N, CA, C and O atoms as a GROMACS GRO file, in nm:
protein
  492
    1ILE      N    1   7.889   6.497   2.389
    1ILE     CA    2   7.946   6.375   2.354
    1ILE      C    3   8.061   6.362   2.428
    1ILE      O    4   8.100   6.245   2.434
    2ASP      N    5   8.122   6.434   2.479
    2ASP     CA    6   8.233   6.398   2.581
    2ASP      C    7   8.164   6.301   2.700
    2ASP      O    8   8.225   6.210   2.756
    3ASN      N    9   8.046   6.334   2.722
    3ASN     CA   10   7.998   6.247   2.844
    3ASN      C   11   7.987   6.114   2.804
    3ASN      O   12   8.042   6.020   2.861
    4TRP      N   13   7.915   6.106   2.704
    4TRP     CA   14   7.882   5.964   2.624
    4TRP      C   15   8.009   5.896   2.593
    4TRP      O   16   8.003   5.774   2.598
    5ARG      N   17   8.129   5.952   2.559
    5ARG     CA   18   8.264   5.897   2.530
    5ARG      C   19   8.312   5.830   2.645
    5ARG      O   20   8.352   5.714   2.638
    6HIS      N   21   8.312   5.906   2.769
    6HIS     CA   22   8.374   5.864   2.870
    6HIS      C   23   8.325   5.731   2.948
    6HIS      O   24   8.387   5.639   3.001
    7THR      N   25   8.171   5.761   2.930
    7THR     CA   26   8.079   5.638   3.000
    7THR      C   27   8.091   5.533   2.936
    7THR      O   28   8.078   5.426   2.996
    8ARG      N   29   8.120   5.535   2.784
    8ARG     CA   30   8.127   5.447   2.704
    8ARG      C   31   8.254   5.365   2.744
    8ARG      O   32   8.264   5.242   2.746
    9MET      N   33   8.359   5.467   2.780
    9MET     CA   34   8.468   5.374   2.810
    9MET      C   35   8.449   5.314   2.968
    9MET      O   36   8.507   5.211   3.004
   10LEU      N   37   8.386   5.368   3.033
   10LEU     CA   38   8.379   5.321   3.155
   10LEU      C   39   8.303   5.189   3.166
   10LEU      O   40   8.344   5.093   3.230
   11MET      N   41   8.172   5.195   3.087
   11MET     CA   42   8.120   5.054   3.062
   11MET      C   43   8.191   4.930   3.019
   11MET      O   44   8.142   4.817   3.023
   12SER      N   45   8.311   4.960   2.977
   12SER     CA   46   8.386   4.843   2.940
   12SER      C   47   8.434   4.766   3.063
   12SER      O   48   8.472   4.649   3.052
   13ILE      N   49   8.432   4.827   3.172
   13ILE     CA   50   8.462   4.731   3.311
   13ILE      C   51   8.328   4.695   3.374
   13ILE      O   52   8.330   4.650   3.488
   14ALA      N   53   8.223   4.709   3.315
   14ALA     CA   54   8.102   4.652   3.374
   14ALA      C   55   8.108   4.487   3.410
   14ALA      O   56   8.051   4.437   3.507
   15PRO      N   57   8.180   4.422   3.323
   15PRO     CA   58   8.202   4.255   3.384
   15PRO      C   59   8.254   4.237   3.499
   15PRO      O   60   8.215   4.146   3.573
   16ILE      N   61   8.352   4.322   3.532
   16ILE     CA   62   8.450   4.304   3.655
   16ILE      C   63   8.356   4.359   3.789
   16ILE      O   64   8.349   4.302   3.898
   17LEU      N   65   8.277   4.501   3.744
   17LEU     CA   66   8.187   4.526   3.857
   17LEU      C   67   8.088   4.437   3.913
   17LEU      O   68   8.054   4.424   4.031
   18GLN      N   69   8.045   4.375   3.805
   18GLN     CA   70   7.921   4.270   3.833
   18GLN      C   71   7.965   4.157   3.900
   18GLN      O   72   7.894   4.107   3.987
   19ALA      N   73   8.105   4.096   3.860
   19ALA     CA   74   8.157   3.994   3.912
   19ALA      C   75   8.240   4.005   4.049
   19ALA      O   76   8.282   3.912   4.119
   20ARG      N   77   8.252   4.144   4.069
   20ARG     CA   78   8.312   4.170   4.185
   20ARG      C   79   8.267   4.302   4.255
   20ARG      O   80   8.335   4.404   4.260
   21PRO      N   81   8.132   4.284   4.312
   21PRO     CA   82   8.061   4.397   4.368
   21PRO      C   83   8.121   4.446   4.489
   21PRO      O   84   8.115   4.565   4.517
   22ASP      N   85   8.176   4.366   4.559
   22ASP     CA   86   8.250   4.395   4.696
   22ASP      C   87   8.370   4.453   4.674
   22ASP      O   88   8.408   4.521   4.769
   23ALA      N   89   8.455   4.447   4.565
   23ALA     CA   90   8.588   4.500   4.554
   23ALA      C   91   8.602   4.651   4.585
   23ALA      O   92   8.506   4.729   4.585
   24THR      N   93   8.747   4.688   4.614
   24THR     CA   94   8.757   4.826   4.638
   24THR      C   95   8.859   4.863   4.526
   24THR      O   96   8.941   4.785   4.478
   25TRP      N   97   8.842   4.987   4.493
   25TRP     CA   98   8.880   5.048   4.377
   25TRP      C   99   8.968   5.176   4.408
   25TRP      O  100   8.940   5.257   4.496
   26MET      N  101   9.091   5.186   4.316
   26MET     CA  102   9.162   5.321   4.340
   26MET      C  103   9.140   5.367   4.186
   26MET      O  104   9.148   5.296   4.085
   27THR      N  105   9.109   5.514   4.196
   27THR     CA  106   9.122   5.562   4.054
   27THR      C  107   9.260   5.643   4.047
   27THR      O  108   9.291   5.706   4.148
   28VAL      N  109   9.347   5.647   3.937
   28VAL     CA  110   9.459   5.717   3.924
   28VAL      C  111   9.437   5.832   3.808
   28VAL      O  112   9.369   5.812   3.707
   29GLY      N  113   9.491   5.935   3.832
   29GLY     CA  114   9.468   6.058   3.754
   29GLY      C  115   9.320   6.100   3.737
   29GLY      O  116   9.293   6.124   3.620
   30ASP      N  117   9.233   6.112   3.813
   30ASP     CA  118   9.105   6.126   3.831
   30ASP      C  119   9.082   6.287   3.860
   30ASP      O  120   8.991   6.319   3.936
   31GLY      N  121   9.150   6.370   3.810
   31GLY     CA  122   9.138   6.514   3.843
   31GLY      C  123   9.013   6.590   3.794
   31GLY      O  124   8.979   6.699   3.839
   32ARG      N  125   8.944   6.517   3.690
   32ARG     CA  126   8.808   6.566   3.621
   32ARG      C  127   8.702   6.544   3.773
   32ARG      O  128   8.612   6.460   3.769
   33TYR      N  129   8.722   6.613   3.878
   33TYR     CA  130   8.625   6.614   3.968
   33TYR      C  131   8.586   6.467   4.023
   33TYR      O  132   8.483   6.444   4.086
   34GLY      N  133   8.676   6.380   3.992
   34GLY     CA  134   8.641   6.246   4.035
   34GLY      C  135   8.564   6.151   3.960
   34GLY      O  136   8.514   6.045   3.998
   35SER      N  137   8.562   6.210   3.839
   35SER     CA  138   8.458   6.144   3.755
   35SER      C  139   8.472   5.996   3.742
   35SER      O  140   8.362   5.953   3.709
   36ASP      N  141   8.548   5.910   3.753
   36ASP     CA  142   8.583   5.799   3.749
   36ASP      C  143   8.517   5.716   3.878
   36ASP      O  144   8.430   5.628   3.880
   37ALA      N  145   8.589   5.776   3.974
   37ALA     CA  146   8.533   5.724   4.123
   37ALA      C  147   8.395   5.746   4.132
   37ALA      O  148   8.337   5.659   4.197
   38ALA      N  149   8.310   5.854   4.077
   38ALA     CA  150   8.195   5.886   4.065
   38ALA      C  151   8.092   5.793   4.004
   38ALA      O  152   7.984   5.761   4.053
   39PHE      N  153   8.154   5.746   3.861
   39PHE     CA  154   8.086   5.630   3.844
   39PHE      C  155   8.115   5.513   3.890
   39PHE      O  156   8.035   5.425   3.859
   40LEU      N  157   8.211   5.480   3.960
   40LEU     CA  158   8.208   5.360   4.037
   40LEU      C  159   8.094   5.364   4.165
   40LEU      O  160   8.021   5.273   4.203
   41LYS      N  161   8.106   5.482   4.208
   41LYS     CA  162   8.022   5.480   4.335
   41LYS      C  163   7.883   5.472   4.284
   41LYS      O  164   7.796   5.432   4.362
   42GLU      N  165   7.847   5.510   4.147
   42GLU     CA  166   7.686   5.476   4.104
   42GLU      C  167   7.687   5.350   4.081
   42GLU      O  168   7.579   5.291   4.087
   43GLN      N  169   7.811   5.276   4.048
   43GLN     CA  170   7.773   5.138   4.032
   43GLN      C  171   7.762   5.056   4.158
   43GLN      O  172   7.714   4.942   4.154
   44GLY      N  173   7.808   5.112   4.272
   44GLY     CA  174   7.764   5.080   4.426
   44GLY      C  175   7.885   4.989   4.465
   44GLY      O  176   7.869   4.886   4.530
   45VAL      N  177   8.028   5.039   4.416
   45VAL     CA  178   8.143   4.986   4.467
   45VAL      C  179   8.201   5.103   4.520
   45VAL      O  180   8.164   5.214   4.481
   46LYS      N  181   8.322   5.082   4.638
   46LYS     CA  182   8.383   5.178   4.692
   46LYS      C  183   8.509   5.212   4.612
   46LYS      O  184   8.585   5.127   4.565
   47ALA      N  185   8.522   5.335   4.603
   47ALA     CA  186   8.644   5.393   4.526
   47ALA      C  187   8.718   5.494   4.601
   47ALA      O  188   8.661   5.564   4.685
   48ILE      N  189   8.864   5.506   4.569
   48ILE     CA  190   8.918   5.619   4.628
   48ILE      C  191   8.961   5.699   4.513
   48ILE      O  192   9.017   5.644   4.418
   49ALA      N  193   8.942   5.809   4.514
   49ALA     CA  194   8.996   5.899   4.384
   49ALA      C  195   9.108   5.978   4.397
   49ALA      O  196   9.120   6.060   4.488
   50THR      N  197   9.188   5.960   4.314
   50THR     CA  198   9.360   6.015   4.319
   50THR      C  199   9.362   6.104   4.228
   50THR      O  200   9.291   6.092   4.127
   51SER      N  201   9.440   6.206   4.247
   51SER     CA  202   9.501   6.289   4.148
   51SER      C  203   9.617   6.354   4.200
   51SER      O  204   9.638   6.344   4.320
   52LEU      N  205   9.703   6.426   4.123
   52LEU     CA  206   9.815   6.501   4.158
   52LEU      C  207   9.771   6.616   4.231
   52LEU      O  208   9.834   6.656   4.328
   53THR      N  209   9.675   6.667   4.193
   53THR     CA  210   9.614   6.786   4.303
   53THR      C  211   9.458   6.754   4.352
   53THR      O  212   9.378   6.675   4.300
   54GLY      N  213   9.441   6.827   4.450
   54GLY     CA  214   9.340   6.780   4.525
   54GLY      C  215   9.197   6.898   4.496
   54GLY      O  216   9.082   6.877   4.534
   55GLU      N  217   9.240   7.014   4.423
   55GLU     CA  218   9.126   7.098   4.455
   55GLU      C  219   8.988   7.055   4.397
   55GLU      O  220   8.879   7.069   4.452
   56ARG      N  221   9.014   6.997   4.267
   56ARG     CA  222   8.859   6.943   4.199
   56ARG      C  223   8.809   6.831   4.291
   56ARG      O  224   8.690   6.832   4.321
   57LEU      N  225   8.897   6.728   4.342
   57LEU     CA  226   8.862   6.646   4.418
   57LEU      C  227   8.783   6.670   4.544
   57LEU      O  228   8.690   6.600   4.583
   58LYS      N  229   8.828   6.769   4.598
   58LYS     CA  230   8.769   6.841   4.732
   58LYS      C  231   8.617   6.893   4.703
   58LYS      O  232   8.524   6.905   4.783
   59ILE      N  233   8.621   6.919   4.563
   59ILE     CA  234   8.505   6.998   4.552
   59ILE      C  235   8.399   6.879   4.526
   59ILE      O  236   8.281   6.893   4.557
   60ALA      N  237   8.443   6.777   4.475
   60ALA     CA  238   8.335   6.655   4.438
   60ALA      C  239   8.304   6.590   4.545
   60ALA      O  240   8.194   6.537   4.561
   61HIS      N  241   8.411   6.588   4.641
   61HIS     CA  242   8.392   6.502   4.786
   61HIS      C  243   8.269   6.600   4.845
   61HIS      O  244   8.160   6.557   4.882
   62GLU      N  245   8.308   6.736   4.845
   62GLU     CA  246   8.173   6.839   4.926
   62GLU      C  247   8.049   6.850   4.845
   62GLU      O  248   7.949   6.912   4.882
   63MET      N  249   8.062   6.780   4.721
   63MET     CA  250   7.912   6.769   4.663
   63MET      C  251   7.861   6.650   4.673
   63MET      O  252   7.767   6.623   4.599
   64GLY      N  253   7.915   6.539   4.774
   64GLY     CA  254   7.886   6.408   4.736
   64GLY      C  255   7.898   6.294   4.623
   64GLY      O  256   7.859   6.178   4.620
   65ARG      N  257   7.971   6.380   4.525
   65ARG     CA  258   7.997   6.276   4.412
   65ARG      C  259   8.088   6.163   4.442
   65ARG      O  260   8.081   6.056   4.382
   66ILE      N  261   8.174   6.187   4.537
   66ILE     CA  262   8.284   6.073   4.565
   66ILE      C  263   8.288   6.077   4.720
   66ILE      O  264   8.263   6.174   4.792
   67ASP      N  265   8.320   5.966   4.750
   67ASP     CA  266   8.336   5.946   4.900
   67ASP      C  267   8.460   5.937   4.960
   67ASP      O  268   8.462   5.932   5.083
   68GLN      N  269   8.559   5.933   4.901
   68GLN     CA  270   8.710   5.938   4.947
   68GLN      C  271   8.800   6.001   4.820
   68GLN      O  272   8.772   5.986   4.701
   69TRP      N  273   8.909   6.070   4.871
   69TRP     CA  274   8.979   6.111   4.759
   69TRP      C  275   9.117   6.147   4.837
   69TRP      O  276   9.127   6.180   4.955
   70ARG      N  277   9.228   6.131   4.733
   70ARG     CA  278   9.385   6.162   4.800
   70ARG      C  279   9.454   6.238   4.712
   70ARG      O  280   9.427   6.227   4.592
   71VAL      N  281   9.534   6.310   4.747
   71VAL     CA  282   9.621   6.373   4.645
   71VAL      C  283   9.749   6.271   4.657
   71VAL      O  284   9.802   6.238   4.763
   72GLU      N  285   9.782   6.232   4.540
   72GLU     CA  286   9.876   6.126   4.514
   72GLU      C  287   9.948   6.132   4.381
   72GLU      O  288   9.888   6.153   4.275
   73ASN      N  289  10.095   6.112   4.391
   73ASN     CA  290  10.172   6.109   4.280
   73ASN      C  291  10.160   5.960   4.215
   73ASN      O  292  10.185   5.870   4.294
   74ALA      N  293  10.134   5.932   4.121
   74ALA     CA  294  10.125   5.803   4.047
   74ALA      C  295  10.258   5.734   4.057
   74ALA      O  296  10.254   5.611   4.057
   75GLU      N  297  10.394   5.804   4.068
   75GLU     CA  298  10.500   5.748   4.063
   75GLU      C  299  10.539   5.728   4.216
   75GLU      O  300  10.650   5.685   4.245
   76ARG      N  301  10.463   5.753   4.294
   76ARG     CA  302  10.510   5.756   4.442
   76ARG      C  303  10.359   5.737   4.553
   76ARG      O  304  10.325   5.810   4.645
   77ILE      N  305  10.301   5.629   4.508
   77ILE     CA  306  10.170   5.621   4.576
   77ILE      C  307  10.179   5.585   4.708
   77ILE      O  308  10.239   5.482   4.737
   78SER      N  309  10.118   5.668   4.813
   78SER     CA  310  10.139   5.653   4.948
   78SER      C  311  10.091   5.505   5.026
   78SER      O  312  10.135   5.460   5.132
   79LEU      N  313  10.006   5.460   4.954
   79LEU     CA  314   9.924   5.364   5.028
   79LEU      C  315  10.035   5.223   5.029
   79LEU      O  316  10.128   5.201   4.952
   80PRO      N  317   9.992   5.148   5.134
   80PRO     CA  318  10.084   5.002   5.123
   80PRO      C  319  10.046   4.903   5.027
   80PRO      O  320   9.931   4.901   4.983
   81ASP      N  321  10.124   4.826   4.994
   81ASP     CA  322  10.124   4.717   4.900
   81ASP      C  323   9.977   4.660   4.913
   81ASP      O  324   9.921   4.670   5.022
   82SER      N  325   9.921   4.608   4.817
   82SER     CA  326   9.794   4.554   4.798
   82SER      C  327   9.685   4.610   4.882
   82SER      O  328   9.618   4.539   4.956
   83SER      N  329   9.669   4.723   4.871
   83SER     CA  330   9.581   4.815   4.957
   83SER      C  331   9.430   4.833   4.878
   83SER      O  332   9.336   4.876   4.945
   84VAL      N  333   9.412   4.804   4.756
   84VAL     CA  334   9.280   4.803   4.697
   84VAL      C  335   9.270   4.674   4.601
   84VAL      O  336   9.369   4.615   4.557
   85ASP      N  337   9.133   4.638   4.575
   85ASP     CA  338   9.154   4.520   4.474
   85ASP      C  339   9.204   4.577   4.348
   85ASP      O  340   9.310   4.535   4.303
   86PHE      N  341   9.134   4.673   4.284
   86PHE     CA  342   9.159   4.728   4.151
   86PHE      C  343   9.202   4.870   4.144
   86PHE      O  344   9.167   4.956   4.224
   87VAL      N  345   9.275   4.887   4.051
   87VAL     CA  346   9.326   5.037   4.012
   87VAL      C  347   9.289   5.041   3.884
   87VAL      O  348   9.316   4.956   3.799
   88LEU      N  349   9.200   5.186   3.863
   88LEU     CA  350   9.162   5.201   3.743
   88LEU      C  351   9.246   5.368   3.700
   88LEU      O  352   9.252   5.473   3.763
   89CYS      N  353   9.304   5.325   3.562
   89CYS     CA  354   9.358   5.430   3.520
   89CYS      C  355   9.320   5.471   3.373
   89CYS      O  356   9.367   5.411   3.276
   90LYS      N  357   9.236   5.573   3.363
   90LYS     CA  358   9.162   5.604   3.238
   90LYS      C  359   9.223   5.726   3.188
   90LYS      O  360   9.222   5.835   3.244
   91GLU      N  361   9.278   5.697   3.070
   91GLU     CA  362   9.327   5.789   2.970
   91GLU      C  363   9.428   5.911   3.085
   91GLU      O  364   9.410   6.032   3.081
   92ALA      N  365   9.515   5.851   3.164
   92ALA     CA  366   9.596   5.909   3.232
   92ALA      C  367   9.732   5.872   3.219
   92ALA      O  368   9.824   5.950   3.246
   93TYR      N  369   9.749   5.749   3.176
   93TYR     CA  370   9.906   5.700   3.167
   93TYR      C  371   9.982   5.784   3.059
   93TYR      O  372  10.103   5.778   3.082
   94HIS      N  373   9.958   5.848   2.966
   94HIS     CA  374  10.028   5.935   2.885
   94HIS      C  375  10.070   6.054   2.960
   94HIS      O  376  10.162   6.127   2.925
   95HIS      N  377   9.992   6.071   3.074
   95HIS     CA  378  10.046   6.222   3.131
   95HIS      C  379  10.176   6.176   3.239
   95HIS      O  380  10.243   6.265   3.292
   96PHE      N  381  10.196   6.080   3.256
   96PHE     CA  382  10.291   6.065   3.364
   96PHE      C  383  10.433   6.064   3.298
   96PHE      O  384  10.460   6.007   3.192
   97PRO      N  385  10.528   6.144   3.384
   97PRO     CA  386  10.670   6.188   3.306
   97PRO      C  387  10.742   6.040   3.311
   97PRO      O  388  10.826   6.023   3.222
   98ARG      N  389  10.726   5.944   3.389
   98ARG     CA  390  10.789   5.817   3.384
   98ARG      C  391  10.678   5.713   3.378
   98ARG      O  392  10.661   5.656   3.486
   99PRO      N  393  10.600   5.675   3.283
   99PRO     CA  394  10.517   5.584   3.291
   99PRO      C  395  10.530   5.430   3.356
   99PRO      O  396  10.436   5.374   3.414
  100PRO      N  397  10.664   5.370   3.337
  100PRO     CA  398  10.680   5.246   3.399
  100PRO      C  399  10.694   5.254   3.533
  100PRO      O  400  10.658   5.154   3.596
  101ILE      N  401  10.742   5.359   3.604
  101ILE     CA  402  10.739   5.384   3.746
  101ILE      C  403  10.598   5.390   3.783
  101ILE      O  404  10.569   5.318   3.879
  102ALA      N  405  10.502   5.457   3.731
  102ALA     CA  406  10.364   5.481   3.772
  102ALA      C  407  10.306   5.313   3.769
  102ALA      O  408  10.260   5.253   3.866
  103LEU      N  409  10.323   5.262   3.639
  103LEU     CA  410  10.253   5.135   3.637
  103LEU      C  411  10.304   5.047   3.750
  103LEU      O  412  10.217   4.985   3.812
  104TYR      N  413  10.428   5.033   3.785
  104TYR     CA  414  10.485   4.956   3.874
  104TYR      C  415  10.404   5.009   4.003
  104TYR      O  416  10.330   4.924   4.051
  105GLU      N  417  10.404   5.123   4.063
  105GLU     CA  418  10.324   5.180   4.195
  105GLU      C  419  10.160   5.103   4.155
  105GLU      O  420  10.105   5.029   4.236
  106MET      N  421  10.110   5.130   4.046
  106MET     CA  422   9.979   5.076   4.033
  106MET      C  423   9.961   4.927   4.074
  106MET      O  424   9.873   4.882   4.148
  107LEU      N  425  10.056   4.863   4.018
  107LEU     CA  426  10.066   4.705   4.057
  107LEU      C  427  10.097   4.668   4.178
  107LEU      O  428  10.064   4.558   4.224
  108ARG      N  429  10.168   4.764   4.246
  108ARG     CA  430  10.229   4.752   4.399
  108ARG      C  431  10.107   4.757   4.495
  108ARG      O  432  10.103   4.702   4.605
  109VAL      N  433   9.995   4.841   4.429
  109VAL     CA  434   9.893   4.882   4.554
  109VAL      C  435   9.760   4.806   4.519
  109VAL      O  436   9.663   4.813   4.594
  110ALA      N  437   9.759   4.730   4.399
  110ALA     CA  438   9.649   4.633   4.339
  110ALA      C  439   9.664   4.518   4.397
  110ALA      O  440   9.773   4.462   4.397
  111ARG      N  441   9.547   4.463   4.461
  111ARG     CA  442   9.578   4.322   4.499
  111ARG      C  443   9.515   4.217   4.386
  111ARG      O  444   9.541   4.097   4.393
  112THR      N  445   9.455   4.256   4.310
  112THR     CA  446   9.390   4.189   4.176
  112THR      C  447   9.457   4.238   4.052
  112THR      O  448   9.529   4.158   3.991
  113ALA      N  449   9.443   4.358   4.008
  113ALA     CA  450   9.476   4.391   3.889
  113ALA      C  451   9.454   4.538   3.864
  113ALA      O  452   9.361   4.597   3.919
  114ILE      N  453   9.551   4.607   3.768
  114ILE     CA  454   9.507   4.724   3.740
  114ILE      C  455   9.411   4.714   3.605
  114ILE      O  456   9.406   4.615   3.533
  115VAL      N  457   9.351   4.812   3.589
  115VAL     CA  458   9.246   4.830   3.488
  115VAL      C  459   9.288   4.939   3.364
  115VAL      O  460   9.230   5.048   3.373
  116PRO      N  461   9.360   4.927   3.274
  116PRO     CA  462   9.383   5.060   3.181
  116PRO      C  463   9.278   5.073   3.099
  116PRO      O  464   9.242   4.980   3.027
  117VAL      N  465   9.218   5.190   3.102
  117VAL     CA  466   9.093   5.222   2.978
  117VAL      C  467   9.135   5.324   2.893
  117VAL      O  468   9.213   5.411   2.931
  118SER      N  469   9.094   5.319   2.797
  118SER     CA  470   9.143   5.399   2.678
  118SER      C  471   9.047   5.398   2.556
  118SER      O  472   9.012   5.295   2.498
  119TYR      N  473   9.011   5.513   2.524
  119TYR     CA  474   8.915   5.523   2.401
  119TYR      C  475   8.975   5.414   2.280
  119TYR      O  476   8.912   5.330   2.216
  120THR      N  477   9.109   5.448   2.276
  120THR     CA  478   9.148   5.352   2.133
  120THR      C  479   9.145   5.211   2.150
  120THR      O  480   9.170   5.143   2.050
  121HIS      N  481   9.114   5.143   2.275
  121HIS     CA  482   9.083   4.990   2.308
  121HIS      C  483   8.942   4.978   2.267
  121HIS      O  484   8.914   4.862   2.239
  122LEU      N  485   8.860   5.048   2.257
  122LEU     CA  486   8.711   5.036   2.215
  122LEU      C  487   8.678   5.008   2.076
  122LEU      O  488   8.737   5.081   1.997
  123THR      N  489   8.616   4.940   2.034
  123THR     CA  490   8.559   4.930   1.895
  123THR      C  491   8.428   4.971   1.884
  123THR      O  492   8.371   4.967   1.775
   0.00000   0.00000   0.00000
């Protein structure tokens, strides 16, 4: 059931993926073995998985589930301005100690938009 729920949330971005198949993505708070970045990879787009810790992301990379990963603090992302087209933050925002700073950082590194996804937004 949990997999269905997460897949349903991620399918809400299908129109963006179809309209911009060449876009680059970064996931924020993707510590569940890079599952969000793995979903994006399955859809044929390039994604960098990020999390505050890298142990699970490293395993996902070694298994071939994700192509790129980085240890990043959402409040201090080390990428330059406008580094990726989209930033995906799925169910992680409430974990940030200072959410407005994390939001600013996501906006700073995104060329096009940030895409917040939460189950509460789906009907």
